[in-house]
CSV table of C-alpha atoms and ligand atoms in Angstrom, one decimal:
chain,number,residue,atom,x,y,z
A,1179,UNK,CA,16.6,84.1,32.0
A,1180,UNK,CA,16.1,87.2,34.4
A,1181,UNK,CA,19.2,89.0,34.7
A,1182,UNK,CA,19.0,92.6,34.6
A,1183,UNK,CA,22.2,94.1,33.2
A,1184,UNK,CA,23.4,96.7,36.1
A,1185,UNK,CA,25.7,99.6,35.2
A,1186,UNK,CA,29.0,99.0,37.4
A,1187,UNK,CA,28.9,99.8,40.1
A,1188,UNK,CA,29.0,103.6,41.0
A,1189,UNK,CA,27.9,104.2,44.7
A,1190,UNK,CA,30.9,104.1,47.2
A,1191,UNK,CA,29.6,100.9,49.6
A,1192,UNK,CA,27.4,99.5,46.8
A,1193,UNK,CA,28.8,96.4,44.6
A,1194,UNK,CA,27.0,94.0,41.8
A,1195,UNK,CA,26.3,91.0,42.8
A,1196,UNK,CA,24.4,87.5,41.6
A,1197,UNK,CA,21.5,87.2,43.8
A,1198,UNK,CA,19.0,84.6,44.2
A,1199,UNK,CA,15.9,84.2,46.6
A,1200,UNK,CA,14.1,81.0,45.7
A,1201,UNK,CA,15.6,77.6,45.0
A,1202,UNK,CA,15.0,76.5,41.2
A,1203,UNK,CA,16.6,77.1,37.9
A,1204,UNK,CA,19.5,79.9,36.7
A,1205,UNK,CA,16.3,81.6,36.2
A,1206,UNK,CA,16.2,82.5,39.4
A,1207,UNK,CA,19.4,84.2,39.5
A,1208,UNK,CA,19.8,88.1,39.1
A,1209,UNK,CA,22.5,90.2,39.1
A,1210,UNK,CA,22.1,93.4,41.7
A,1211,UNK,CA,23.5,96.2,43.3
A,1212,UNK,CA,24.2,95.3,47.1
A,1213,UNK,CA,25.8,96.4,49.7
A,1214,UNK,CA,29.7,95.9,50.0
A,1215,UNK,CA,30.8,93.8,53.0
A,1216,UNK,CA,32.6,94.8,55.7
A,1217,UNK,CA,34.7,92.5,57.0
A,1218,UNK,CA,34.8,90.8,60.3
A,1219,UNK,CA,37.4,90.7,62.8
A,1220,UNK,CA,39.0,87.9,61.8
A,1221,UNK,CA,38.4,88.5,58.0
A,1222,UNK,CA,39.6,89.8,55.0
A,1223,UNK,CA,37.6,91.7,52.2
A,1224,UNK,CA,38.5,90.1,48.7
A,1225,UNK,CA,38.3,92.4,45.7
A,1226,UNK,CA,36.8,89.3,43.4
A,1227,UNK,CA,38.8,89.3,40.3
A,1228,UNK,CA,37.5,85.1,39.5
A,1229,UNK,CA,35.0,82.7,40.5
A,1230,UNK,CA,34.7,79.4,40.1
A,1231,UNK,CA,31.3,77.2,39.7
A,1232,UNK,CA,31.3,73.9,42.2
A,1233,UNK,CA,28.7,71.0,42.2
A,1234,UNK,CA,28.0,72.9,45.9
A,1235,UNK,CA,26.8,76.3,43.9
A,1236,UNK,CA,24.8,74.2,41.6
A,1237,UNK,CA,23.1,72.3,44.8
A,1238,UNK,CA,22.5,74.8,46.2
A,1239,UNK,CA,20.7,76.9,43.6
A,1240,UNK,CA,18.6,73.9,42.9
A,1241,UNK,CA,18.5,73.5,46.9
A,1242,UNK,CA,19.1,69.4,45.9
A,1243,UNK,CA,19.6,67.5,47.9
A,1244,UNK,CA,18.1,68.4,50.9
A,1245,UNK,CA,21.4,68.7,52.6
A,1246,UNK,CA,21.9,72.0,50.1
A,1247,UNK,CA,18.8,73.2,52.7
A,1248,UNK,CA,19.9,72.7,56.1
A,1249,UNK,CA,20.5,76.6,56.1
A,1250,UNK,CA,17.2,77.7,54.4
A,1251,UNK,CA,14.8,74.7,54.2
A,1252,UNK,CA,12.2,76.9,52.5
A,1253,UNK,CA,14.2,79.5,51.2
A,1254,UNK,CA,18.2,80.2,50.8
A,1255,UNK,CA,19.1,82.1,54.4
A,1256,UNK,CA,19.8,85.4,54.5
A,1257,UNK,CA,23.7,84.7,54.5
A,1258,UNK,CA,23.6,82.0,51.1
A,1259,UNK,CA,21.7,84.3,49.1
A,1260,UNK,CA,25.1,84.8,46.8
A,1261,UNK,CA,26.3,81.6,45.7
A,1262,UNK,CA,30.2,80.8,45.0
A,1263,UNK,CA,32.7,79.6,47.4
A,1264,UNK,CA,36.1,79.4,45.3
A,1265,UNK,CA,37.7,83.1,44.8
A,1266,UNK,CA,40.9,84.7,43.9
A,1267,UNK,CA,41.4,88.6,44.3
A,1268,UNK,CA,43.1,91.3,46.1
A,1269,UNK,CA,42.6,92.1,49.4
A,1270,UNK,CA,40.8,95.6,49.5
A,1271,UNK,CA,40.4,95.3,53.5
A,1272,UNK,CA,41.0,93.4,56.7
A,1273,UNK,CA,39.8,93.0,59.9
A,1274,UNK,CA,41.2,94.5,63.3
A,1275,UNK,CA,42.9,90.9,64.1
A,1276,UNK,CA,44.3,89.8,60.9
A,1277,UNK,CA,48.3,90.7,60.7
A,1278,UNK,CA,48.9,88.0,57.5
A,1279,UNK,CA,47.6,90.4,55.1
A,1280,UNK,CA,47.9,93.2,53.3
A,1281,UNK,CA,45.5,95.7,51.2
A,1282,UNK,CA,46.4,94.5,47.4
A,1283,UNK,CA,47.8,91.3,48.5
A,1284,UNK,CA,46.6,88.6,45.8
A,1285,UNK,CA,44.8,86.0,47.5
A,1286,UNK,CA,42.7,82.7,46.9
A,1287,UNK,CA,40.8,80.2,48.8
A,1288,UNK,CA,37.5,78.7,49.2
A,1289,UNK,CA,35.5,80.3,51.8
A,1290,UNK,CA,32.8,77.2,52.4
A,1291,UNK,CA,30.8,77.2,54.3
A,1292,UNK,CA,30.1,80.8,53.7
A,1293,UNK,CA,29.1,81.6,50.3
A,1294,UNK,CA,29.1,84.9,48.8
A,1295,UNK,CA,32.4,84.7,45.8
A,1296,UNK,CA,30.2,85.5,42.4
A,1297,UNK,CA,30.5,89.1,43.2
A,1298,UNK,CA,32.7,92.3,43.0
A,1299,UNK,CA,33.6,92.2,46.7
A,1300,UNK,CA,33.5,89.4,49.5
A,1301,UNK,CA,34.2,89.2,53.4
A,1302,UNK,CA,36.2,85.8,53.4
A,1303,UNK,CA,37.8,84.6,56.9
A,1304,UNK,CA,41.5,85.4,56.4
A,1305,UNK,CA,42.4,81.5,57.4
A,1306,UNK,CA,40.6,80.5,54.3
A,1307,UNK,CA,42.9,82.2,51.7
A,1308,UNK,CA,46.2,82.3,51.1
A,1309,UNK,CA,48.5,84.6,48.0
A,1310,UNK,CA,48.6,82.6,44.8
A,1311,UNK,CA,51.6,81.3,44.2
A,1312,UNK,CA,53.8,83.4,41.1
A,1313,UNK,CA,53.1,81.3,37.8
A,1314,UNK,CA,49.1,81.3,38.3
A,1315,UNK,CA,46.5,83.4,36.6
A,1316,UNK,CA,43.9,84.4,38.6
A,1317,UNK,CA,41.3,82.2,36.6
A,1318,UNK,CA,43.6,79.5,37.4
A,1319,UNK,CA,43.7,80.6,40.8
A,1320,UNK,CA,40.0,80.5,41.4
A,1321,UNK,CA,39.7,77.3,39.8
A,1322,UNK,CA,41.3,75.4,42.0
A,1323,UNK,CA,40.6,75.5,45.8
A,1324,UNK,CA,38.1,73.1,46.7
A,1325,UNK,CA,38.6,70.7,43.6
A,1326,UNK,CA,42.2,70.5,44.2
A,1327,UNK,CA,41.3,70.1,48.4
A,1328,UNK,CA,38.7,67.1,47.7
A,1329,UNK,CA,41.5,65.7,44.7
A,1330,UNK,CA,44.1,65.7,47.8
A,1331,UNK,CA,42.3,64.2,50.6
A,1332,UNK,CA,40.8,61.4,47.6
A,1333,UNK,CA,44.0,60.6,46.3
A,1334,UNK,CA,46.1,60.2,50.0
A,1335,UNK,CA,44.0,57.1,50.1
A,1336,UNK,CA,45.9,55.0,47.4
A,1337,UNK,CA,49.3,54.1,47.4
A,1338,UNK,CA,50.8,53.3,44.3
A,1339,UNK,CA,50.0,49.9,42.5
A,1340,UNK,CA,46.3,50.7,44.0
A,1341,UNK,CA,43.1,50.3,41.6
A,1342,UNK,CA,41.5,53.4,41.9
A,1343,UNK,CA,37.7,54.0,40.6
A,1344,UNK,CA,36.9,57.8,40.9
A,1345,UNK,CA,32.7,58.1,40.3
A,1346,UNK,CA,32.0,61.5,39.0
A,1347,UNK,CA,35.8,61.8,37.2
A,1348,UNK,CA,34.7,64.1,34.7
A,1349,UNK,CA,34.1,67.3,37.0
A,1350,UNK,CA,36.6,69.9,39.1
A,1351,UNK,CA,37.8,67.9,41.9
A,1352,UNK,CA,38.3,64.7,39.7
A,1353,UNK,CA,40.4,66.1,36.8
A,1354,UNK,CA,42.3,67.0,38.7
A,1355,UNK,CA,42.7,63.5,41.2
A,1356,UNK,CA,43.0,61.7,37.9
A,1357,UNK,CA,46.0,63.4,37.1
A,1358,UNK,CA,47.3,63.2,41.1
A,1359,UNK,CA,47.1,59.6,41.2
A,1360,UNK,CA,48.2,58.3,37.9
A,1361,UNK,CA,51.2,60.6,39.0
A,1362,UNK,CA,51.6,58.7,41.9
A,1363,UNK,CA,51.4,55.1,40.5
A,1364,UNK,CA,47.9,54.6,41.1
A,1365,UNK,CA,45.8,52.5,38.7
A,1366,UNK,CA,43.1,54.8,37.5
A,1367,UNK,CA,39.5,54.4,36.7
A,1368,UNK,CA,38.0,57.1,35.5
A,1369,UNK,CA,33.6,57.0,35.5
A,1370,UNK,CA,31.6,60.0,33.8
A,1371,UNK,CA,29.1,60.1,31.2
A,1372,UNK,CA,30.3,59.7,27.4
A,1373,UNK,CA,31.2,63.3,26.6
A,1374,UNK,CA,33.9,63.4,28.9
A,1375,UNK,CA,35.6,60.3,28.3
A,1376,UNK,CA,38.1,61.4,26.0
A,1377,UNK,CA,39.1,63.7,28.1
A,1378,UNK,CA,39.8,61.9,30.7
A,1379,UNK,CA,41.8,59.6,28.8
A,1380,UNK,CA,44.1,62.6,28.0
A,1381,UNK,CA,44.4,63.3,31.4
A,1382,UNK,CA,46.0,59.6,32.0
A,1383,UNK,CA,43.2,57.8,33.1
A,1384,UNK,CA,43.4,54.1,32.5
A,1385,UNK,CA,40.4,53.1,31.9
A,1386,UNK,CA,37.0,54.8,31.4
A,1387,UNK,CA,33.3,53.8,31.9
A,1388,UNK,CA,30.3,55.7,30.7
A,1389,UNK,CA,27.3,55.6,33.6
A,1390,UNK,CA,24.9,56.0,32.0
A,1391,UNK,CA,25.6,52.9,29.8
A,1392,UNK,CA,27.8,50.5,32.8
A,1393,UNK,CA,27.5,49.6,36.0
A,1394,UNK,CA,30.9,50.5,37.9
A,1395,UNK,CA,30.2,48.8,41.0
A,1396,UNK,CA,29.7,45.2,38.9
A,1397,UNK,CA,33.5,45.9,37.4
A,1398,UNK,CA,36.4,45.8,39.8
A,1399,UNK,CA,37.3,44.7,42.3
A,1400,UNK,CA,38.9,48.2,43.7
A,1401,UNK,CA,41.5,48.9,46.3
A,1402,UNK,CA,39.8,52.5,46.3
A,1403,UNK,CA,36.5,53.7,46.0
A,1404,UNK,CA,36.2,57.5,45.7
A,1405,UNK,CA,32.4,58.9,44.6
A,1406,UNK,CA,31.6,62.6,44.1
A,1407,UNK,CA,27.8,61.9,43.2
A,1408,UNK,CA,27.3,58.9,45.1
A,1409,UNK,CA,23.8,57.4,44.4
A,1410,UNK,CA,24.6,53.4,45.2
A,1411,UNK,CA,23.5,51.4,48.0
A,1412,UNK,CA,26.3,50.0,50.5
A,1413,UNK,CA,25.9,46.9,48.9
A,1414,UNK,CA,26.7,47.4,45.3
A,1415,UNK,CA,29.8,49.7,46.5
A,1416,UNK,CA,30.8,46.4,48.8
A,1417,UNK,CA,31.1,43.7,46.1
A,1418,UNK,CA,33.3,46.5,43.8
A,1419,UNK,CA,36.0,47.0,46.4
A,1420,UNK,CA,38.8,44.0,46.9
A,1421,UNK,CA,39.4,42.5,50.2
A,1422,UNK,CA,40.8,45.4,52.9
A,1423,UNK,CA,39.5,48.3,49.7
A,1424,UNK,CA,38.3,51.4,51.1
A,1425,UNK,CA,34.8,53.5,49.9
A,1426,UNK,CA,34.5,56.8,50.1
A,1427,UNK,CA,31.3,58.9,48.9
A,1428,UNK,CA,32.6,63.0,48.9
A,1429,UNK,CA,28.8,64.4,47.9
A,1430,UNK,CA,25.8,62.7,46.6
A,1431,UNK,CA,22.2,62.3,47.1
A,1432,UNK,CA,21.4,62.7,51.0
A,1433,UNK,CA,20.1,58.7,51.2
A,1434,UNK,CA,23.6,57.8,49.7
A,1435,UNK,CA,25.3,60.2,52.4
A,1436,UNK,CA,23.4,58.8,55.4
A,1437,UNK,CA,23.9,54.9,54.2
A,1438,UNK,CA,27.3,55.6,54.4
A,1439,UNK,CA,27.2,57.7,57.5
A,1440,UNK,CA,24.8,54.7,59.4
A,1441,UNK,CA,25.1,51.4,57.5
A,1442,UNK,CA,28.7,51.5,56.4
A,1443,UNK,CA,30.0,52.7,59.5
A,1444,UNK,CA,28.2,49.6,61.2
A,1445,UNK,CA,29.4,47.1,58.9
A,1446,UNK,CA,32.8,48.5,59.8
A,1447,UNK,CA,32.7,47.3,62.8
A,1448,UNK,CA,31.0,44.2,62.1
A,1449,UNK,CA,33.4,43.0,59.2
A,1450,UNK,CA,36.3,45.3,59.1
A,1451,UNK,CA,34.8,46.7,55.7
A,1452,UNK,CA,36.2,50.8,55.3
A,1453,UNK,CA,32.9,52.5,53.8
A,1454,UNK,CA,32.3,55.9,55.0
A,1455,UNK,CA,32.3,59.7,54.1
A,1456,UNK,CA,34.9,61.6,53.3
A,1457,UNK,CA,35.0,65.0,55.2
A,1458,UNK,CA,37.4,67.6,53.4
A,1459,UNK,CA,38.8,70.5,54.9
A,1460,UNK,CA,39.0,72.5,52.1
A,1461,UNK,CA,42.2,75.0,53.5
A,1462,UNK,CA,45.1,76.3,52.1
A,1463,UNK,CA,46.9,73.2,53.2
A,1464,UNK,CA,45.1,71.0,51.6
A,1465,UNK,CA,44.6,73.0,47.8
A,1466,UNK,CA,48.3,75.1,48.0
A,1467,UNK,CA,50.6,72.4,47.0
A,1468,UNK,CA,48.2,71.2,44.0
A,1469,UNK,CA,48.1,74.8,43.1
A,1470,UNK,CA,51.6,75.2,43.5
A,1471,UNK,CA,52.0,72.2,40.7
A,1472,UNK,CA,50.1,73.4,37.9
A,1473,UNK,CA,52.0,76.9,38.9
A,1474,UNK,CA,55.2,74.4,38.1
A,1475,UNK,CA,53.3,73.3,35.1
A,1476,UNK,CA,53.1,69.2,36.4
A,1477,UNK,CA,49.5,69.5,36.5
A,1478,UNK,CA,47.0,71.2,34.7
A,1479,UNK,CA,43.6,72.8,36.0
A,1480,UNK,CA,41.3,71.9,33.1
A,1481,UNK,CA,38.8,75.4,32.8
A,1482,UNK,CA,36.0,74.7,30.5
A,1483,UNK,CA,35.5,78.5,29.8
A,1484,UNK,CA,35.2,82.0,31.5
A,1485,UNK,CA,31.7,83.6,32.2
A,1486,UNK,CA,31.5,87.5,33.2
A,1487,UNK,CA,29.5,88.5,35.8
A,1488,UNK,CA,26.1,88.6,34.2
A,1489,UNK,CA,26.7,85.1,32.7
A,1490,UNK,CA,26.7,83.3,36.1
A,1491,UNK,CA,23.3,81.3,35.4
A,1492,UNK,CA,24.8,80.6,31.7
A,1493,UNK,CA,28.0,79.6,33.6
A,1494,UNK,CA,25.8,77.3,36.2
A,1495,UNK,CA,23.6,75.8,33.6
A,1496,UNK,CA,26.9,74.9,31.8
A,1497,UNK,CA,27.8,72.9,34.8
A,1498,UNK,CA,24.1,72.1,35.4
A,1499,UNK,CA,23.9,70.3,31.9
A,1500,UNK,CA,27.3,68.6,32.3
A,1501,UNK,CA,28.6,69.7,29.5
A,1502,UNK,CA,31.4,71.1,31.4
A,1503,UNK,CA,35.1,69.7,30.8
A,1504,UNK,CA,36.8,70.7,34.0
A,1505,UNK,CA,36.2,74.0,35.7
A,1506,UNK,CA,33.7,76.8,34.8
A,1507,UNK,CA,34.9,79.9,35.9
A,1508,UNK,CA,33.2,83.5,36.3
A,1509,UNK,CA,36.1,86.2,35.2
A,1510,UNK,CA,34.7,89.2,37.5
A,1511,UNK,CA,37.3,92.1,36.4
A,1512,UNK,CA,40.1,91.6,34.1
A,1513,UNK,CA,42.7,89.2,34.9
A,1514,UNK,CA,46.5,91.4,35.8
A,1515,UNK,CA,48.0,88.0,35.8
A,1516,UNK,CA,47.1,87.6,31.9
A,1517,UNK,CA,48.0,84.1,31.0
A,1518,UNK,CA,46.5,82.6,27.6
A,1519,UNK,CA,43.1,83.4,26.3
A,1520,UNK,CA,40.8,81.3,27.2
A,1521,UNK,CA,38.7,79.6,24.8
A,1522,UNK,CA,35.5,79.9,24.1
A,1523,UNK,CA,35.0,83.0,26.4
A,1524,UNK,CA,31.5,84.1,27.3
A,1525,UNK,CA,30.9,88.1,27.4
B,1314,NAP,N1,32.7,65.8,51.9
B,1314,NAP,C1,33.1,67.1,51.9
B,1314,NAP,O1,33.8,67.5,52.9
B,1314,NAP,C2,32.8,68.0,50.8
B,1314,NAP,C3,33.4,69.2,50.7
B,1314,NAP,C4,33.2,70.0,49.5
B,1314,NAP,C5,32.3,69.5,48.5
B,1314,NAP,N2,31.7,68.3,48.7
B,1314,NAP,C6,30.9,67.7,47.6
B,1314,NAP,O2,31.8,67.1,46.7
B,1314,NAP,C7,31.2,67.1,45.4
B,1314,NAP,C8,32.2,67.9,44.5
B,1314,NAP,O3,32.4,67.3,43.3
B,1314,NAP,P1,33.0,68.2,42.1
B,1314,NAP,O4,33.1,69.6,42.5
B,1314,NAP,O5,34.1,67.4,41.6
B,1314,NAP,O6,31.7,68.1,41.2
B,1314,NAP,P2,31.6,68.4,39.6
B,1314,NAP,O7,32.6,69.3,39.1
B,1314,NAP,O8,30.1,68.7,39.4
B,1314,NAP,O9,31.8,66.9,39.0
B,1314,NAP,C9,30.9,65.9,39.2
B,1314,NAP,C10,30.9,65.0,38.0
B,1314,NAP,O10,30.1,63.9,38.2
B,1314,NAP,C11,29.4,63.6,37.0
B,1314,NAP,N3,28.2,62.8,37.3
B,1314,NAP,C12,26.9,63.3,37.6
B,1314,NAP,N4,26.1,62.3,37.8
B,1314,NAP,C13,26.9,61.2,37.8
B,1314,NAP,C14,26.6,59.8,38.0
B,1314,NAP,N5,25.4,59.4,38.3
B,1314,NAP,N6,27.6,58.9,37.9
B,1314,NAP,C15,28.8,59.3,37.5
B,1314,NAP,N7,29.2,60.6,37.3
B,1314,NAP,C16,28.2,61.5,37.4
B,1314,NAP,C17,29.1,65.0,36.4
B,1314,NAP,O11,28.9,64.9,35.1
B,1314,NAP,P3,27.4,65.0,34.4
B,1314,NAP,O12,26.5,65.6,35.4
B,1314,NAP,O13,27.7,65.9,33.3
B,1314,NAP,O14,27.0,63.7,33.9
B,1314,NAP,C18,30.5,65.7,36.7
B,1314,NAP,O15,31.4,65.5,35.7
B,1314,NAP,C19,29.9,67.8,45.6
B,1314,NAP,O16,28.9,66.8,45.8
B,1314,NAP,C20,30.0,68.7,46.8
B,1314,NAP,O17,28.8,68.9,47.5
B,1314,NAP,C21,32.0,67.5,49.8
């Protein structure tokens, strides 16, 4: 593993940062002194207290599927070259145009499609964060944006008394829509591989199935079909889902995506089958009120463990290997918010 450990940082305008320059392993990844960004008009500059680790940061380390290439098809562009999305901080500066914010204001969001949140310091457009609500830590805080946004838009689609199957259950955005819809009335089933099946029991789920060992689309039928990882053609989805169900794929390998996008949008029309792709708008809209629950304590943001700085390609193996139970998170400065240790800690 090349990381070279980098005193803090001790140039004014300089910051340490997780850089990468070819698509492959965690091997790849370096920590670095870089410049600090300036923010944009219309942006804020987040002093990063936490990170979080997405399927997204994973893809596009690996630069897999191709999709994770459409900015860099060789290598990651210029403006990808830090990976992370989720981040909660303080504001340290913002933009001649932004009025909703304040230097030292404690923010979160996810800033996708930029990248850039596995860092001391990030330019993130001010509409893409919000303050964390009183209750949260700021692990907590990081943790959540773009699971709890894809948990929200997945879980709308069920009413209650719905069968629910959630493909890919296991990870950020489904421990937490687990929890959503079984809260809601929804009939849950939860699909992951067998390490995380006990835990998804405990976070209500009705019934589990290991993938690597069953076949979920030959079980069912399902009202709603939700995959984070979708891999299946349009017909094994189709002959899961009951009459007038609804398939969605969130992420998955590029053929699965563009089935969807194509051939499921054309049987649609043809027979009044709902398979498509779900397109999340991961905003403050759609993440505050989850995050606002677990600040209630109704929900809770399952973090796996906390990785410093120069444990980022430990962190993204972790999630890499799925052994991950919930959220890995990258604890960039001390947390002010405190909350209880989390266990086991990295560094
Ligand atoms: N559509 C949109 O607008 C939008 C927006 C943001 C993100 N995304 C996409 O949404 C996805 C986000 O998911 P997430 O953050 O919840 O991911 P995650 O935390 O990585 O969770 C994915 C889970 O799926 C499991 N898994 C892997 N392969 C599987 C298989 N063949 N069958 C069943 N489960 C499998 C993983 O476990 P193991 O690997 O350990 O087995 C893991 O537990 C990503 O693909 C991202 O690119 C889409």
């Amino acid at each position: 593993m090349r990381v070279a450990i980098l005193r803090a940082s001790v140039h004014h305008g300089c910051m340490r940062a997780v850089v990468y320059e070819r698509y492959g392993s965690p091997d790849e990844l370096e920590l670095r002194e870089v410049p600090r960004p300036d923010p944009g008009a219309d942006d804020v500059v987040v002093e990063v207290v936490a990170a979080s680790v997405n399927l997204s940061d994973w893809e596009g380390l690996r630069g897999d599927p191709a999709y994770a290439r459409m900015a860099g098809p060789v290598r990651p562009s210029a403006g990808r070259r830090i990976l992370g999305t989720d981040v909660a901080g303080r504001v340290a500066a913002v933009g001649a145009n932004v009025t909703d914010f304040t230097v030292g204001d404690e923010v979160f969001g996810d800033i996708m499609p930029r990248y850039g949140t596995f860092a001391e310091y990030v330019a993130a457009p001010a509409a893409s964060v919000v303050r964390i609500p009183r209750g949260l830590t700021f692990a907590q805080a990081a943790a959540l944006p773009q699971a709890a946004a894809i948990a929200t838009y997945a879980v709308s689609l069920a009413r209650p008394g719905d069968r629910l199957l959630f493909n890919g259950a296991g990870g950020g955005s489904g421990s937490l829509a687990v929890q959503l819809a079984v809260a809601k009335g929804v009939h849950v089933t939860a699909v992951d591989n067998a390490g995380k099946l006990d835990f998804l029991r405990r976070l209500g789920a009705d019934e589990v199935i290991d993938y690597r060992r069953d076949d979920f689309t030959r079980r069912g039928p399902f009202d709603v079909i939700v995959d984070v990882v979708a891999r299946r053609s349009i017909f094994a989805y189709r002959r899961a889902l009951a009459p007038g169900g609804r398939c969605v794929v969130v992420g998955g390998t590029t053929r699965a995506v563009l089935r969807m996008l194509t051939v499921g949008a054309l049987l649609g029309v043809v027979s009044g089958t709902r398979l498509g792709v779900l397109i999340v708008h991961q905003v403050p809209a759609a993440f505050l009120p989850v995050a606002e629950q677990v600040a209630r304590g109704e929900l809770a943001i399952p973090i796996d463990g906390r990785y410093s700085l120069d444990a980022v390609p430990e962190a993204l193996a972790r999630h890499g290997r799925g052994e991950a139970l919930g959220k890995v998170v990258v604890a960039v400065r001390d947390d002010p918010r405190g909350g209880p240790p989390l266990e086991p800690d990295r560094r």
